[in-house]
PDB file of C-alpha atoms in Angstrom:
ATOM      1  CA  MET A 558       0.000   0.000   0.000  1.00  0.00           C
ATOM      2  CA  LYS A 559       2.765   2.411   0.971  1.00  0.00           C
ATOM      3  CA  ILE A 560       4.864   1.611  -2.120  1.00  0.00           C
ATOM      4  CA  SER A 561       1.798   1.882  -4.343  1.00  0.00           C
ATOM      5  CA  PHE A 562       0.984   5.311  -2.908  1.00  0.00           C
ATOM      6  CA  LEU A 563       4.551   6.566  -3.368  1.00  0.00           C
ATOM      7  CA  THR A 564       4.595   5.214  -6.927  1.00  0.00           C
ATOM      8  CA  PHE A 565       1.352   7.055  -7.625  1.00  0.00           C
ATOM      9  CA  ILE A 566       2.785  10.307  -6.223  1.00  0.00           C
ATOM     10  CA  LEU A 567       5.927   9.946  -8.324  1.00  0.00           C
ATOM     11  CA  GLY A 568       3.926   9.181 -11.465  1.00  0.00           C
ATOM     12  CA  PHE A 569       1.572  12.089 -10.807  1.00  0.00           C
ATOM     13  CA  PHE A 570       4.373  14.636 -10.563  1.00  0.00           C
ATOM     14  CA  ILE A 571       6.123  13.231 -13.628  1.00  0.00           C
ATOM     15  CA  PHE A 572       2.833  13.693 -15.475  1.00  0.00           C
ATOM     16  CA  LEU A 573       2.535  17.256 -14.139  1.00  0.00           C
ATOM     17  CA  SER A 574       6.021  18.139 -15.319  1.00  0.00           C
ATOM     18  CA  LEU A 575       5.646  16.560 -18.758  1.00  0.00           C
ATOM     19  CA  ASN A 576       2.235  18.165 -19.180  1.00  0.00           C
ATOM     20  CA  ARG A 577       3.588  21.555 -18.106  1.00  0.00           C
ATOM     21  CA  HIS A 578       6.185  21.395 -20.872  1.00  0.00           C
ATOM     22  CA  SER A 579       4.018  19.666 -23.474  1.00  0.00           C
ATOM     23  CA  LYS A 580       3.578  22.881 -25.454  1.00  0.00           C
ATOM     24  CA  SER A 581       6.881  24.543 -24.629  1.00  0.00           C
ATOM     25  CA  GLY A 582       8.681  23.293 -27.705  1.00  0.00           C
ATOM     26  CA  ILE A 583      12.456  23.526 -27.916  1.00  0.00           C
ATOM     27  CA  GLN A 584      15.033  26.257 -28.398  1.00  0.00           C
ATOM     28  CA  ASN A 585      12.996  28.958 -26.705  1.00  0.00           C
ATOM     29  CA  TYR A 586      13.010  30.490 -23.225  1.00  0.00           C
ATOM     30  CA  HIS A 587      10.240  28.133 -22.059  1.00  0.00           C
ATOM     31  CA  SER A 588      12.231  25.008 -22.860  1.00  0.00           C
ATOM     32  CA  GLU A 589      14.276  22.820 -20.550  1.00  0.00           C
ATOM     33  CA  ILE A 590      17.573  23.424 -22.371  1.00  0.00           C
ATOM     34  CA  TRP A 591      17.832  27.201 -22.427  1.00  0.00           C
ATOM     35  CA  ALA A 592      20.279  29.808 -21.058  1.00  0.00           C
ATOM     36  CA  ASP A 593      21.631  28.700 -17.652  1.00  0.00           C
ATOM     37  CA  LYS A 594      19.974  25.307 -18.064  1.00  0.00           C
ATOM     38  CA  ALA A 595      21.836  24.771 -21.334  1.00  0.00           C
ATOM     39  CA  GLY A 596      25.070  25.752 -19.604  1.00  0.00           C
ATOM     40  CA  TYR A 597      24.608  22.945 -17.082  1.00  0.00           C
ATOM     41  CA  TYR A 598      23.450  20.440 -19.680  1.00  0.00           C
ATOM     42  CA  ILE A 599      26.012  20.921 -22.477  1.00  0.00           C
ATOM     43  CA  TYR A 600      28.502  18.515 -20.880  1.00  0.00           C
ATOM     44  CA  LEU A 601      26.236  15.574 -21.728  1.00  0.00           C
ATOM     45  CA  PRO A 602      25.935  15.846 -25.515  1.00  0.00           C
ATOM     46  CA  ALA A 603      29.490  17.210 -25.692  1.00  0.00           C
ATOM     47  CA  PHE A 604      30.876  14.119 -23.933  1.00  0.00           C
ATOM     48  CA  PHE A 605      28.578  11.299 -25.004  1.00  0.00           C
ATOM     49  CA  ILE A 606      27.845  12.331 -28.592  1.00  0.00           C
ATOM     50  CA  TYR A 607      30.406  14.807 -29.901  1.00  0.00           C
ATOM     51  CA  ASN A 608      33.545  13.913 -27.932  1.00  0.00           C
ATOM     52  CA  PHE A 609      33.911  17.652 -27.298  1.00  0.00           C
ATOM     53  CA  GLN A 610      34.439  18.215 -31.035  1.00  0.00           C
ATOM     54  CA  VAL A 611      32.548  21.395 -31.842  1.00  0.00           C
ATOM     55  CA  ASP A 612      32.427  20.683 -35.580  1.00  0.00           C
ATOM     56  CA  GLY A 613      29.773  18.044 -34.993  1.00  0.00           C
ATOM     57  CA  LEU A 614      27.449  20.276 -32.963  1.00  0.00           C
ATOM     58  CA  PRO A 615      24.256  21.549 -34.604  1.00  0.00           C
ATOM     59  CA  ALA A 616      24.839  24.917 -36.256  1.00  0.00           C
ATOM     60  CA  GLU A 617      24.702  27.873 -33.843  1.00  0.00           C
ATOM     61  CA  ILE A 618      23.363  25.626 -31.089  1.00  0.00           C
ATOM     62  CA  ASP A 619      24.767  27.961 -28.432  1.00  0.00           C
ATOM     63  CA  LYS A 620      22.661  30.829 -29.750  1.00  0.00           C
ATOM     64  CA  LYS A 621      19.632  28.593 -30.337  1.00  0.00           C
ATOM     65  CA  THR A 622      19.695  27.508 -26.692  1.00  0.00           C
ATOM     66  CA  GLY A 623      19.962  30.966 -25.153  1.00  0.00           C
ATOM     67  CA  ASN A 624      23.740  31.413 -24.908  1.00  0.00           C
ATOM     68  CA  GLY A 625      24.084  29.382 -21.739  1.00  0.00           C
ATOM     69  CA  PHE A 626      27.384  28.242 -23.210  1.00  0.00           C
ATOM     70  CA  ILE A 627      29.592  29.569 -25.995  1.00  0.00           C
ATOM     71  CA  VAL A 628      31.197  27.817 -28.951  1.00  0.00           C
ATOM     72  CA  ARG A 629      34.356  29.736 -29.781  1.00  0.00           C
ATOM     73  CA  ASP A 630      37.806  28.977 -31.198  1.00  0.00           C
ATOM     74  CA  GLY A 631      36.993  25.293 -31.486  1.00  0.00           C
ATOM     75  CA  LYS A 632      35.989  25.022 -27.822  1.00  0.00           C
ATOM     76  CA  ILE A 633      32.794  24.712 -25.816  1.00  0.00           C
ATOM     77  CA  ILE A 634      32.901  27.290 -23.037  1.00  0.00           C
ATOM     78  CA  THR A 635      30.525  27.194 -20.070  1.00  0.00           C
ATOM     79  CA  LYS A 636      30.859  28.938 -16.715  1.00  0.00           C
ATOM     80  CA  TYR A 637      29.079  26.078 -14.936  1.00  0.00           C
ATOM     81  CA  THR A 638      30.654  22.988 -13.405  1.00  0.00           C
ATOM     82  CA  TYR A 639      29.465  19.525 -14.396  1.00  0.00           C
ATOM     83  CA  GLY A 640      27.637  18.506 -11.205  1.00  0.00           C
ATOM     84  CA  VAL A 641      24.129  18.934 -12.603  1.00  0.00           C
ATOM     85  CA  ALA A 642      25.090  17.161 -15.825  1.00  0.00           C
ATOM     86  CA  LEU A 643      26.550  14.281 -13.825  1.00  0.00           C
ATOM     87  CA  LEU A 644      23.251  13.775 -12.003  1.00  0.00           C
ATOM     88  CA  GLN A 645      21.313  14.083 -15.257  1.00  0.00           C
ATOM     89  CA  ALA A 646      23.619  11.603 -17.013  1.00  0.00           C
ATOM     90  CA  PRO A 647      21.675   8.359 -16.299  1.00  0.00           C
ATOM     91  CA  PHE A 648      18.529   9.885 -17.770  1.00  0.00           C
ATOM     92  CA  PHE A 649      20.447  11.261 -20.744  1.00  0.00           C
ATOM     93  CA  ILE A 650      21.980   7.861 -21.502  1.00  0.00           C
ATOM     94  CA  ILE A 651      18.612   6.086 -21.358  1.00  0.00           C
ATOM     95  CA  CYS A 652      17.121   8.775 -23.555  1.00  0.00           C
ATOM     96  CA  HIS A 653      19.972   8.555 -26.059  1.00  0.00           C
ATOM     97  CA  VAL A 654      19.642   4.767 -26.331  1.00  0.00           C
ATOM     98  CA  LEU A 655      15.879   5.090 -26.842  1.00  0.00           C
ATOM     99  CA  SER A 656      16.468   7.718 -29.516  1.00  0.00           C
ATOM    100  CA  LYS A 657      18.665   5.331 -31.466  1.00  0.00           C
ATOM    101  CA  LEU A 658      16.349   2.352 -31.012  1.00  0.00           C
ATOM    102  CA  CYS A 659      13.290   4.336 -32.089  1.00  0.00           C
ATOM    103  CA  ASN A 660      15.020   6.193 -34.941  1.00  0.00           C
ATOM    104  CA  LEU A 661      14.451   9.556 -33.282  1.00  0.00           C
ATOM    105  CA  GLN A 662      16.710  12.562 -33.689  1.00  0.00           C
ATOM    106  CA  ASP A 663      19.683  11.736 -31.484  1.00  0.00           C
ATOM    107  CA  ASP A 664      21.689  14.963 -31.553  1.00  0.00           C
ATOM    108  CA  GLY A 665      21.271  15.618 -27.821  1.00  0.00           C
ATOM    109  CA  PHE A 666      18.994  18.608 -28.295  1.00  0.00           C
ATOM    110  CA  SER A 667      15.752  17.161 -29.665  1.00  0.00           C
ATOM    111  CA  LEU A 668      12.465  16.939 -27.779  1.00  0.00           C
ATOM    112  CA  ILE A 669      13.079  13.598 -26.084  1.00  0.00           C
ATOM    113  CA  TYR A 670      16.223  14.932 -24.393  1.00  0.00           C
ATOM    114  CA  HIS A 671      14.211  17.824 -22.990  1.00  0.00           C
ATOM    115  CA  LYS A 672      11.706  15.380 -21.510  1.00  0.00           C
ATOM    116  CA  SER A 673      14.442  13.371 -19.824  1.00  0.00           C
ATOM    117  CA  ILE A 674      15.346  16.495 -17.834  1.00  0.00           C
ATOM    118  CA  ASN A 675      11.750  16.822 -16.612  1.00  0.00           C
ATOM    119  CA  ILE A 676      11.735  13.229 -15.410  1.00  0.00           C
ATOM    120  CA  ALA A 677      15.142  13.623 -13.764  1.00  0.00           C
ATOM    121  CA  ALA A 678      14.082  16.677 -11.749  1.00  0.00           C
ATOM    122  CA  VAL A 679      10.922  15.011 -10.457  1.00  0.00           C
ATOM    123  CA  ILE A 680      12.739  11.827  -9.469  1.00  0.00           C
ATOM    124  CA  TYR A 681      15.492  13.718  -7.660  1.00  0.00           C
ATOM    125  CA  SER A 682      12.977  15.869  -5.790  1.00  0.00           C
ATOM    126  CA  PHE A 683      11.014  12.731  -4.879  1.00  0.00           C
ATOM    127  CA  PHE A 684      14.035  10.975  -3.410  1.00  0.00           C
ATOM    128  CA  SER A 685      15.095  14.173  -1.668  1.00  0.00           C
ATOM    129  CA  PHE A 686      11.958  13.950   0.432  1.00  0.00           C
ATOM    130  CA  ILE A 687      12.385  10.211   0.976  1.00  0.00           C
ATOM    131  CA  PHE A 688      15.873  10.852   2.353  1.00  0.00           C
ATOM    132  CA  LEU A 689      14.749  13.816   4.442  1.00  0.00           C
ATOM    133  CA  PHE A 690      11.923  11.751   5.905  1.00  0.00           C
ATOM    134  CA  ASN A 691      14.287   8.930   6.863  1.00  0.00           C
ATOM    135  CA  PHE A 692      16.698  11.412   8.428  1.00  0.00           C
ATOM    136  CA  LEU A 693      14.114  13.332  10.441  1.00  0.00           C
ATOM    137  CA  ILE A 694      12.274  10.224  11.635  1.00  0.00           C
ATOM    138  CA  ARG A 695      15.354   9.383  13.699  1.00  0.00           C
ATOM    139  CA  TYR A 696      14.732  12.412  15.911  1.00  0.00           C
ATOM    140  CA  LEU A 697      11.070  13.389  15.567  1.00  0.00           C
ATOM    141  CA  LYS A 698       7.657  11.785  15.678  1.00  0.00           C
ATOM    142  CA  LYS A 699       6.169  10.732  12.361  1.00  0.00           C
ATOM    143  CA  LYS A 700       3.403  13.331  12.491  1.00  0.00           C
ATOM    144  CA  VAL A 701       5.923  16.117  13.124  1.00  0.00           C
ATOM    145  CA  VAL A 702       8.095  14.898  10.244  1.00  0.00           C
ATOM    146  CA  ILE A 703       5.165  14.858   7.826  1.00  0.00           C
ATOM    147  CA  ILE A 704       4.087  18.373   8.834  1.00  0.00           C
ATOM    148  CA  THR A 705       7.678  19.615   8.561  1.00  0.00           C
ATOM    149  CA  LEU A 706       8.134  18.190   5.067  1.00  0.00           C
ATOM    150  CA  ALA A 707       4.751  19.496   3.966  1.00  0.00           C
ATOM    151  CA  CYS A 708       5.700  22.987   5.146  1.00  0.00           C
ATOM    152  CA  LEU A 709       9.046  22.681   3.381  1.00  0.00           C
ATOM    153  CA  TYR A 710       7.349  21.758   0.118  1.00  0.00           C
ATOM    154  CA  ILE A 711       4.562  24.319   0.313  1.00  0.00           C
ATOM    155  CA  GLY A 712       6.641  27.147   1.754  1.00  0.00           C
ATOM    156  CA  THR A 713       9.579  27.010  -0.675  1.00  0.00           C
ATOM    157  CA  ASN A 714      10.107  26.931  -4.435  1.00  0.00           C
ATOM    158  CA  ILE A 715      10.702  23.167  -4.593  1.00  0.00           C
ATOM    159  CA  PHE A 716       7.528  22.560  -6.608  1.00  0.00           C
ATOM    160  CA  TYR A 717       8.492  25.280  -9.083  1.00  0.00           C
ATOM    161  CA  TYR A 718      11.955  23.872  -9.725  1.00  0.00           C
ATOM    162  CA  SER A 719      10.836  20.241  -9.858  1.00  0.00           C
ATOM    163  CA  VAL A 720       7.970  20.845 -12.303  1.00  0.00           C
ATOM    164  CA  PHE A 721       8.588  24.154 -14.106  1.00  0.00           C
ATOM    165  CA  GLU A 722      12.316  24.994 -14.215  1.00  0.00           C
ATOM    166  CA  THR A 723      13.549  21.413 -14.274  1.00  0.00           C
ATOM    167  CA  GLY A 724      16.943  22.113 -15.806  1.00  0.00           C
ATOM    168  CA  MET A 725      18.136  24.483 -13.087  1.00  0.00           C
ATOM    169  CA  SER A 726      20.486  23.337 -10.328  1.00  0.00           C
ATOM    170  CA  HIS A 727      18.156  23.846  -7.353  1.00  0.00           C
ATOM    171  CA  ILE A 728      16.562  20.391  -7.214  1.00  0.00           C
ATOM    172  CA  TYR A 729      19.880  18.647  -7.721  1.00  0.00           C
ATOM    173  CA  SER A 730      21.369  20.654  -4.840  1.00  0.00           C
ATOM    174  CA  LEU A 731      18.397  19.691  -2.673  1.00  0.00           C
ATOM    175  CA  PHE A 732      18.975  16.031  -3.501  1.00  0.00           C
ATOM    176  CA  LEU A 733      22.656  16.217  -2.615  1.00  0.00           C
ATOM    177  CA  PHE A 734      22.072  17.878   0.762  1.00  0.00           C
ATOM    178  CA  ALA A 735      19.215  15.497   1.568  1.00  0.00           C
ATOM    179  CA  SER A 736      21.523  12.590   0.688  1.00  0.00           C
ATOM    180  CA  TYR A 737      24.206  14.110   2.920  1.00  0.00           C
ATOM    181  CA  LEU A 738      21.835  14.244   5.890  1.00  0.00           C
ATOM    182  CA  TYR A 739      20.561  10.728   5.237  1.00  0.00           C
ATOM    183  CA  LEU A 740      23.921   9.025   4.656  1.00  0.00           C
ATOM    184  CA  GLY A 741      25.897  10.853   7.356  1.00  0.00           C
ATOM    185  CA  PRO A 742      24.490   9.001  10.379  1.00  0.00           C
ATOM    186  CA  ILE A 743      24.448   5.681   8.503  1.00  0.00           C
ATOM    187  CA  ALA A 744      28.096   5.991   7.460  1.00  0.00           C
ATOM    188  CA  ASN A 745      29.066   6.960  11.012  1.00  0.00           C
ATOM    189  CA  GLU A 746      27.155   4.106  12.651  1.00  0.00           C
ATOM    190  CA  GLN A 747      27.854   1.232  10.290  1.00  0.00           C
ATOM    191  CA  LYS A 748      31.363   2.118   9.101  1.00  0.00           C
ATOM    192  CA  LYS A 749      30.847   0.066   5.930  1.00  0.00           C
ATOM    193  CA  PRO A 750      33.111   1.097   3.034  1.00  0.00           C
ATOM    194  CA  ILE A 751      30.194   1.489   0.627  1.00  0.00           C
ATOM    195  CA  TYR A 752      28.448   4.021   2.876  1.00  0.00           C
ATOM    196  CA  VAL A 753      31.674   5.912   3.542  1.00  0.00           C
ATOM    197  CA  PHE A 754      32.365   6.001  -0.202  1.00  0.00           C
ATOM    198  CA  LEU A 755      28.869   7.239  -1.037  1.00  0.00           C
ATOM    199  CA  PHE A 756      29.040   9.848   1.716  1.00  0.00           C
ATOM    200  CA  GLY A 757      32.363  11.092   0.380  1.00  0.00           C
ATOM    201  CA  LEU A 758      30.989  11.137  -3.158  1.00  0.00           C
ATOM    202  CA  ILE A 759      28.041  13.256  -2.052  1.00  0.00           C
ATOM    203  CA  ILE A 760      30.354  15.703  -0.266  1.00  0.00           C
ATOM    204  CA  GLY A 761      32.489  15.954  -3.391  1.00  0.00           C
ATOM    205  CA  LEU A 762      29.475  16.718  -5.561  1.00  0.00           C
ATOM    206  CA  ILE A 763      28.238  19.329  -3.095  1.00  0.00           C
ATOM    207  CA  ILE A 764      31.596  21.080  -3.147  1.00  0.00           C
TER     208      ILE A 764
END
């Protein structure tokens, strides 16, 4: 029952996000790969598709995606680090494989790649709250934890960045800090190498 309810919640918010962007199109300021969001994202197609060779990129793709990165002197220049792209990578890879299998445009900037970002943001926000719940339940009563998380969701811009501006860094930062809080006590108590490694990885991504 609990798993079914959580699955329903996850599916509902994925639907909300996909529906929100269903008429956004691509290469405009409403889209998921635009301006700052493109600056975070560019690492993925650059690495997995173009091997950082700018000659293969779609013509004027930096301008068409809002100048979040610059193509100049044979280089891709972005002021953003690759943390967001690293977290988006599993969704990008799945999307890229599906694009090839289904004979869809697989240049890294077509519609299906935009949708993968929507799904990624919802899933990371979902697990952020799962981790926060499991952290807080150590110290507070269940009712207090639920009220606290509800206030956090309603009183902040988490909904906006998990459904509307899915390509921005906010949700991914939330996930990392929630993971930090969740894994910290576990790594300290159990001392297992896997937990220590994951905790260190999370700290590295946060930094």
